[in-house]
Amino acid sequence: MPETWWRGAAIYQVYLRSFADGNGDGIGDLAGLRTRLPYLADLGVNAVWLNPWYPSPMADGGYDVADYRDIEPVFGTLAEAERFIGEAHALGIKVIIDVVPNHSSTASAWFEEALAAGPGSPARERFWFRDEPGDWKSIFGGPAWTQVPDGQWYLHLFDPGQPDFNWTNPEVHAEFHDVLRFWFDRGVDGIRIDSAAVLVKDFDGGDPDGYTDLDEVHEIYRGWRRLADEYDERILVGEVWFPDQERFARYLRPDELHTAFNFDFLACPWEPAALRRSIEQTLDTHIPLGAPPTWVLSNHDVARVVTRYGRAETSWDHGNRRDGAPSDLELGHRRARAAALLAMALPGSVYVYQGEELGLPEVDDIPGELRQDPMWTRSGHTVPGRDGCRVPLPWAGEEPPFGFGAGEPWLPQPEDWRKLTVEAQTADLGSTLNLYRAALRLRRDRLGDGTLTWLQSRPDVLAFTRESGLTCVVNLGADPVRLPPHESVLLASGPLDGDELPSDTAVWLT
């Protein structure tokens, strides 16, 4: 299969609210992002993926979309988004945006029309309205049905501000085809599909069997793929959470999505056998389909990897978030650096969540009155939610807001982040930022798409070679291990002890 940009890309996830604030209101925006594009180019990424930037009441951080063809005024304007796409392309950076097909916003024109039109109207048939509520539970906690003033109930798998679309309605199909064309025509290179597996509903099925991975969802994406193929080098990326790799693979068939997030690798504990199983299973799933794997360590929905890897239990599970669990951040930092070299050495594409390149930890101590994640409110203030991984980035200076912008950030930054700013780490040759810069630069030349060959090693060591001749060795054991025969050390996640690789350290060799 011919090489295309997305098969071996390094893709940087921008959570716009927390990336950079250009107008001083404490919220990240397109103006701030545009000023930081040179930073992303210097970092060495091939593409950026932006979380939703559409008009939204922000009931769920922008995933409650009021208008799919415009930009949230807090972030900027449609004209500014078009300029951003052009400026990114000029720097050799592709642009991927979120599309949210499962649900809309109660502030959308369609939903407002449905409320005004009343029961039995064609406008209500675009959503799931019922005279009696079902017993499904919201993924965010509480019931998945909310009553409107005329007595009917509507379905929302997530927040009540996010009414689910009825995908048996042809109008919904036509609407999203038009949305895809709208953005592809403006130069967007890819679409990341939020909650890709839950669009189709079967109310005779249980919760979640009645909405998770039903067969009809695949026909939706076949239609999207035919549309994307009308354009040059456009891609579809699915958010698909499945432990079952056979079900996961169905989304990657040649006439469906180009790639999907590999959450099995993200959720994997820092254990050699588990990581090797995840890598081998991922490759075994993708290679027969001709689809490139993706490697993801964190994102805007999970605890940051530095904190996770410093805990006694290093795996990730949405059902058992372990928020606030004790973490040895020094250990987590060492492991996160090693994991970065491991992920970037694997064949396929790699995603870097903003701040990962700075080694930012999870912020567990955000005061309750400042938390904004609906998980916090929907759980009765028992689940802290995802705000801890969404704290605005530290760019420069000795105190908050650390160059994020002129105003007070929408979530508070820890005082001790002064050591983790881009400015501080640029001056430190051994920093995590400079490790990422070096690794991404080498990755462009030597890695990306392809295969790997495992090397014989101890059970607590992962070692493999790539087609370019680069060898990656990761020591997950307690004791140092001798490096395999090599000509030179290209990069190491931590100091080496002569010809030995210390615990929780990775190295790239030739």
XYZ file of C-alpha atoms in Angstrom:
510
model
C 0.000 0.000 0.000
C 1.461 3.415 -0.915
C 2.635 5.592 1.960
C 0.286 8.431 2.841
C 0.747 11.143 5.454
C -1.560 9.626 8.049
C -0.082 6.120 8.084
C 3.006 7.114 10.055
C 2.079 10.564 11.347
C 2.822 12.101 14.725
C -0.425 13.866 15.631
C -0.697 16.448 18.412
C -4.010 16.767 20.245
C -5.025 20.367 20.952
C -7.634 20.889 23.668
C -8.308 24.438 22.531
C -9.683 25.823 25.823
C -6.400 24.976 27.514
C -3.737 25.441 24.840
C -3.098 29.204 24.590
C -5.216 32.295 25.263
C -4.839 35.036 22.684
C -7.348 37.614 23.951
C -6.809 37.550 27.721
C -10.160 36.110 28.820
C -8.564 33.051 30.463
C -9.799 30.613 27.805
C -7.663 29.204 25.014
C -8.648 30.233 21.506
C -7.670 30.253 17.847
C -5.689 33.459 18.266
C -3.529 31.775 20.887
C -3.190 28.590 18.854
C -2.124 30.499 15.757
C 0.670 32.246 17.667
C 1.925 28.848 18.880
C 1.941 27.099 15.510
C 5.731 27.623 15.217
C 6.083 25.749 18.523
C 4.215 22.773 17.071
C 6.255 22.880 13.887
C 9.459 22.966 15.945
C 8.195 20.096 18.092
C 8.099 18.019 14.922
C 4.473 16.889 14.615
C 2.832 16.124 11.271
C -0.725 17.056 12.220
C -2.906 18.560 14.918
C -6.252 17.230 16.095
C -8.558 19.798 17.686
C -11.346 18.977 20.102
C -14.690 20.586 19.141
C -14.427 24.258 18.244
C -18.092 24.792 17.359
C -20.667 27.102 19.004
C -21.712 25.380 22.221
C -23.186 26.084 25.675
C -20.235 24.000 26.964
C -22.368 21.554 28.929
C -19.637 19.017 28.101
C -16.594 21.034 27.081
C -17.885 21.675 23.556
C -19.080 18.144 22.808
C -22.604 19.577 22.964
C -22.562 21.149 19.494
C -25.083 23.867 18.653
C -23.869 24.523 15.077
C -21.523 22.242 13.120
C -20.744 24.895 10.502
C -19.392 27.715 12.654
C -16.879 28.468 15.410
C -17.614 29.114 19.080
C -17.221 32.906 19.541
C -15.073 32.353 22.643
C -12.583 30.591 20.344
C -12.776 32.973 17.368
C -14.544 33.106 14.019
C -15.003 30.878 10.991
C -12.737 33.201 8.993
C -10.056 32.800 11.657
C -10.428 29.010 11.555
C -9.877 29.118 7.801
C -6.757 31.236 8.304
C -5.526 28.764 10.915
C -5.939 25.856 8.479
C -3.949 27.747 5.836
C -1.205 28.733 8.275
C -0.892 25.184 9.574
C -0.618 23.859 6.022
C 2.065 26.430 5.243
C 4.121 24.943 8.098
C 3.544 21.384 6.833
C 0.987 20.577 9.545
C -2.251 18.758 8.662
C -5.504 19.550 10.502
C -7.946 17.032 11.994
C -11.148 18.212 13.678
C -13.756 16.550 15.865
C -17.216 15.723 14.575
C -19.794 14.584 17.136
C -22.445 12.471 15.365
C -24.144 10.802 18.333
C -25.687 13.906 19.816
C -26.305 17.601 19.375
C -26.993 20.384 21.880
C -30.259 21.509 23.392
C -29.222 24.933 22.029
C -29.088 23.682 18.418
C -31.616 24.977 15.889
C -32.856 21.447 15.262
C -33.569 20.727 18.929
C -35.201 24.110 19.514
C -37.369 23.441 16.458
C -38.270 20.017 17.869
C -39.371 21.508 21.197
C -41.491 24.124 19.459
C -43.045 21.667 16.991
C -44.355 19.310 19.654
C -44.991 15.554 19.866
C -45.279 13.592 16.633
C -43.670 16.313 14.504
C -41.041 15.592 11.833
C -38.648 17.820 13.797
C -38.859 15.494 16.806
C -38.124 12.486 14.604
C -34.549 13.754 14.245
C -34.056 12.855 17.936
C -35.353 10.146 20.270
C -38.533 11.463 21.919
C -40.822 9.124 23.867
C -44.022 9.442 25.902
C -42.447 7.341 28.660
C -38.792 7.231 29.684
C -36.713 4.106 29.341
C -34.431 2.726 32.040
C -31.085 3.396 30.386
C -28.512 5.248 32.479
C -26.400 8.152 31.275
C -22.711 7.435 30.768
C -22.145 10.558 32.897
C -24.381 9.254 35.706
C -28.092 9.513 36.402
C -30.938 8.701 33.989
C -30.467 8.921 30.217
C -33.924 10.461 29.713
C -35.050 14.023 30.461
C -38.596 15.361 30.334
C -39.595 18.457 28.342
C -42.474 20.813 29.271
C -45.089 19.062 27.103
C -44.497 15.784 28.959
C -42.386 13.838 26.467
C -38.899 12.550 27.264
C -35.736 12.685 25.124
C -32.700 10.402 25.150
C -29.205 11.611 26.031
C -26.520 8.987 26.578
C -24.348 11.736 28.016
C -25.355 15.093 29.550
C -29.002 16.325 29.364
C -27.631 19.140 27.214
C -26.659 16.534 24.582
C -29.796 15.023 22.966
C -29.053 11.919 20.882
C -29.743 11.956 17.149
C -32.084 9.391 15.613
C -29.927 7.723 12.956
C -32.887 5.921 11.421
C -33.918 9.331 10.035
C -32.492 10.089 6.546
C -32.316 13.794 7.432
C -29.648 13.016 10.017
C -27.546 11.137 7.453
C -27.861 13.999 4.955
C -26.984 16.592 7.589
C -23.698 14.949 8.520
C -22.711 14.330 4.915
C -23.144 18.055 4.378
C -21.106 18.837 7.520
C -18.227 16.668 6.291
C -18.235 18.401 2.916
C -18.371 21.815 4.598
C -15.090 21.183 6.417
C -13.338 19.168 3.716
C -14.051 22.031 1.313
C -12.267 24.357 3.751
C -9.131 22.256 3.713
C -9.553 20.111 6.825
C -7.489 16.945 6.340
C -9.267 14.579 8.683
C -12.284 13.963 10.874
C -12.044 12.402 14.320
C -15.396 10.771 15.105
C -16.482 11.111 18.724
C -18.173 8.120 20.402
C -18.153 6.389 17.035
C -19.740 3.097 18.119
C -22.910 4.296 19.877
C -24.920 6.044 17.145
C -27.482 3.290 16.477
C -30.086 2.461 19.153
C -32.097 -0.712 19.815
C -34.494 -0.031 22.678
C -35.217 -3.725 23.100
C -31.573 -4.242 24.045
C -30.186 -3.709 27.502
C -27.936 -0.909 28.667
C -25.342 -0.669 27.042
C -26.035 -3.535 24.612
C -28.829 -1.555 23.048
C -26.539 1.146 21.725
C -22.994 -0.208 21.612
C -21.566 -1.415 18.300
C -24.776 -2.388 16.548
C -24.346 -3.644 12.990
C -26.098 -0.701 11.357
C -23.407 1.722 12.505
C -21.007 0.303 9.934
C -23.223 1.320 7.041
C -23.084 4.906 8.318
C -19.304 4.912 8.085
C -19.301 3.249 4.676
C -21.240 6.270 3.469
C -18.780 8.618 5.164
C -15.840 6.760 3.617
C -17.300 7.069 0.120
C -17.641 10.797 0.704
C -14.103 11.181 2.094
C -12.687 9.280 -0.872
C -14.052 11.974 -3.178
C -11.353 14.243 -1.727
C -7.565 13.943 -1.829
C -5.883 12.369 1.206
C -8.717 12.944 3.693
C -9.040 10.558 6.622
C -11.606 9.341 9.146
C -10.415 8.469 12.676
C -12.739 6.661 15.054
C -13.019 6.898 18.821
C -13.816 3.242 19.426
C -13.448 1.804 22.939
C -13.477 -2.012 22.766
C -11.537 -4.690 24.621
C -12.667 -7.073 21.865
C -10.150 -6.643 19.051
C -12.307 -8.536 16.552
C -15.136 -6.030 16.993
C -12.654 -3.161 16.923
C -11.207 -4.402 13.624
C -14.572 -4.206 11.880
C -14.327 -0.408 11.901
C -11.041 -0.611 9.975
C -12.267 -2.589 7.003
C -11.118 -1.049 3.699
C -14.477 0.630 3.058
C -14.909 2.106 6.556
C -12.571 4.174 8.765
C -8.913 4.767 7.940
C -7.734 4.475 11.552
C -9.119 4.235 15.093
C -7.682 5.035 18.480
C -5.884 2.133 20.124
C -7.262 2.435 23.640
C -6.060 -1.032 24.598
C -2.497 0.311 24.556
C -3.497 3.449 26.492
C -5.236 1.424 29.199
C -2.431 -1.127 29.487
C -0.511 -1.293 32.784
C 3.225 -0.598 32.890
C 4.015 -4.315 32.763
C 6.148 -6.009 30.090
C 3.887 -8.989 29.384
C 0.760 -6.832 29.163
C 2.424 -4.255 26.907
C 3.863 -6.896 24.590
C 0.463 -8.608 24.370
C -1.180 -5.277 23.529
C 1.412 -4.461 20.857
C 1.261 -7.905 19.257
C -2.527 -8.026 19.326
C -2.729 -4.541 17.814
C -0.380 -5.449 14.982
C -2.194 -8.749 14.383
C -5.490 -6.844 14.151
C -4.298 -4.107 11.813
C -1.875 -5.795 9.400
C -4.436 -8.084 7.654
C -6.656 -5.035 7.068
C -3.863 -2.860 5.690
C -4.664 -0.274 8.374
C -1.924 1.448 10.370
C -2.053 1.104 14.160
C -2.317 4.162 16.374
C -0.468 4.500 19.667
C -1.966 6.698 22.370
C -0.776 7.252 25.949
C -3.299 9.842 27.107
C -5.994 12.301 26.026
C -8.499 14.815 27.372
C -10.620 12.095 29.030
C -8.063 10.152 31.081
C -5.672 10.874 33.936
C -2.304 12.099 32.709
C 0.256 9.393 32.106
C 2.857 10.755 34.557
C 0.353 10.377 37.394
C -1.026 7.017 36.228
C 2.395 5.429 35.898
C 3.369 6.572 39.395
C 0.474 4.748 41.036
C 0.478 1.244 42.468
C -2.054 0.299 39.782
C -0.847 1.692 36.459
C -3.644 0.565 34.135
C -6.570 2.791 33.118
C -10.275 2.049 33.400
C -13.058 4.596 32.930
C -15.182 2.633 35.385
C -12.478 2.809 38.051
C -10.682 6.105 37.512
C -8.755 6.042 40.812
C -8.991 9.827 41.001
C -6.739 11.181 43.714
C -4.954 7.861 44.311
C -1.399 8.393 45.626
C 1.242 8.695 42.939
C 5.031 8.697 43.002
C 5.477 11.430 40.394
C 9.240 10.913 40.095
C 8.653 7.260 39.197
C 5.740 8.186 36.944
C 7.845 10.785 35.158
C 10.615 8.269 34.479
C 8.169 5.701 33.171
C 6.290 8.249 31.047
C 9.516 9.247 29.301
C 10.297 5.598 28.587
C 6.745 4.990 27.369
C 7.047 7.942 24.985
C 10.070 6.385 23.280
C 8.298 3.033 23.167
C 5.147 4.484 21.567
C 7.068 6.598 19.054
C 9.183 3.614 17.973
C 6.195 1.409 17.146
C 4.932 1.111 13.546
C 1.976 3.312 12.638
C 0.878 6.733 13.847
C 1.315 8.206 17.321
C -0.798 10.764 19.174
C 0.612 13.245 21.687
C -1.877 14.925 24.015
C -0.936 18.540 24.725
C 1.268 18.804 27.803
C 2.453 15.209 27.471
C 5.630 16.597 25.923
C 6.098 18.689 29.082
C 5.601 15.773 31.472
C 2.611 17.455 33.112
C 0.975 15.487 35.952
C -2.727 15.237 36.678
C -4.043 18.093 38.829
C -6.056 16.276 41.508
C -6.665 19.145 43.912
C -8.871 21.494 41.869
C -11.404 23.025 44.305
C -14.893 21.634 43.831
C -16.405 25.036 43.129
C -14.040 25.477 40.159
C -14.632 22.093 38.544
C -16.594 22.237 35.287
C -16.776 18.641 34.059
C -20.404 17.382 34.033
C -19.141 14.140 35.577
C -18.589 16.138 38.773
C -22.130 17.490 38.946
C -23.922 14.423 37.532
C -22.230 12.170 40.113
C -23.328 14.335 43.029
C -19.745 15.570 43.481
C -18.363 12.064 44.013
C -16.451 11.691 40.707
C -13.961 14.561 40.164
C -14.093 14.028 36.410
C -11.659 15.049 33.710
C -10.718 18.626 34.591
C -7.417 17.466 36.087
C -5.989 16.615 32.658
C -7.398 19.785 31.053
C -5.590 22.445 33.090
C -4.176 25.192 30.800
C -0.614 24.739 29.587
C 2.327 26.550 31.196
C 4.380 28.419 28.594
C 6.748 30.754 30.482
C 7.391 32.685 33.677
C 7.604 31.994 37.383
C 3.940 32.142 38.400
C 0.457 31.518 36.978
C -0.822 32.037 34.342
C 2.651 31.009 33.062
C 2.273 32.755 29.727
C -1.016 31.036 28.926
C -2.623 34.447 28.480
C -3.155 37.789 30.181
C -6.194 36.727 32.213
C -6.796 34.208 34.982
C -7.028 30.713 33.414
C -10.394 28.957 33.420
C -8.866 26.209 35.582
C -6.125 26.949 38.138
C -2.523 25.976 37.393
C -0.294 24.586 40.171
C 2.405 26.959 41.398
C 5.117 24.305 40.991
C 4.529 24.162 37.228
C 7.161 26.908 36.926
C 9.659 24.057 36.477
C 7.576 22.554 33.663
C 7.017 25.563 31.396
C 8.059 25.459 27.762
C 10.526 28.246 28.534
C 12.161 26.379 31.426
C 12.322 23.083 29.563
C 13.720 24.597 26.371
C 16.736 25.741 28.381
C 17.189 22.285 29.954
C 18.809 19.845 27.527
C 17.612 16.891 29.595
C 13.992 18.005 29.800
C 11.000 15.988 28.667
C 10.271 18.640 26.041
C 13.709 18.253 24.493
C 13.352 14.463 24.646
C 10.133 14.735 22.617
C 11.698 17.161 20.154
C 14.637 14.826 19.564
C 12.437 11.727 19.328
C 9.963 13.275 16.908
C 12.812 14.537 14.721
C 14.381 11.048 14.584
C 10.974 9.491 14.049
C 10.396 11.531 10.895
C 13.575 10.123 9.374
C 13.667 6.554 10.667
C 10.251 5.364 11.859
C 6.527 5.727 11.089
C 4.567 3.075 9.221
C 5.907 -0.458 8.763
C 6.567 -3.547 10.866
C 8.809 -4.592 13.735
C 10.928 -7.609 14.595
C 11.139 -8.695 18.220
C 14.559 -9.397 19.674
C 15.302 -12.085 22.228
C 15.337 -10.503 25.683
C 14.538 -11.040 29.330
C 10.825 -11.290 30.198
C 10.897 -7.836 31.799
C 12.436 -6.204 28.717
C 10.813 -5.165 25.432
C 13.255 -5.070 22.518
C 12.600 -4.825 18.795
C 14.098 -3.501 15.577
C 12.529 -1.494 12.772
C 13.204 -1.560 9.012
C 15.481 1.478 9.292
C 17.839 -0.425 11.566
C 16.751 1.407 14.702
C 16.472 -0.772 17.790
C 14.228 0.133 20.725
C 14.885 -1.413 24.142
C 12.702 -0.747 27.194
C 13.622 -2.066 30.638
C 10.505 -2.543 32.774
C 12.298 -4.662 35.367
C 13.786 -3.713 38.723
C 17.414 -4.353 37.744
C 19.643 -2.881 35.013
C 20.098 -4.896 31.820
C 22.981 -4.974 29.361
C 22.305 -3.304 26.040
C 22.321 -5.519 22.926
C 25.204 -5.113 20.449
C 24.973 -1.701 18.780
C 26.995 0.973 17.022
C 25.619 4.053 18.737
C 23.000 5.381 21.145
C 20.587 7.687 19.333
C 18.418 8.664 22.289
C 17.659 7.526 25.838
C 14.776 8.415 28.119
C 17.140 8.679 31.078
C 20.847 8.429 31.938
C 22.541 5.162 31.017
C 24.933 3.356 33.335
C 27.753 2.618 30.939
C 26.532 -0.224 28.717
C 23.591 -0.977 30.989
C 19.999 0.205 30.755
C 18.520 1.186 34.146
C 15.043 0.272 35.326
C 12.083 2.105 33.727
C 14.264 3.472 30.946
C 14.080 3.200 27.158
C 16.785 3.655 24.539
C 17.003 3.913 20.749
C 20.086 2.281 19.221
C 21.613 1.717 15.840
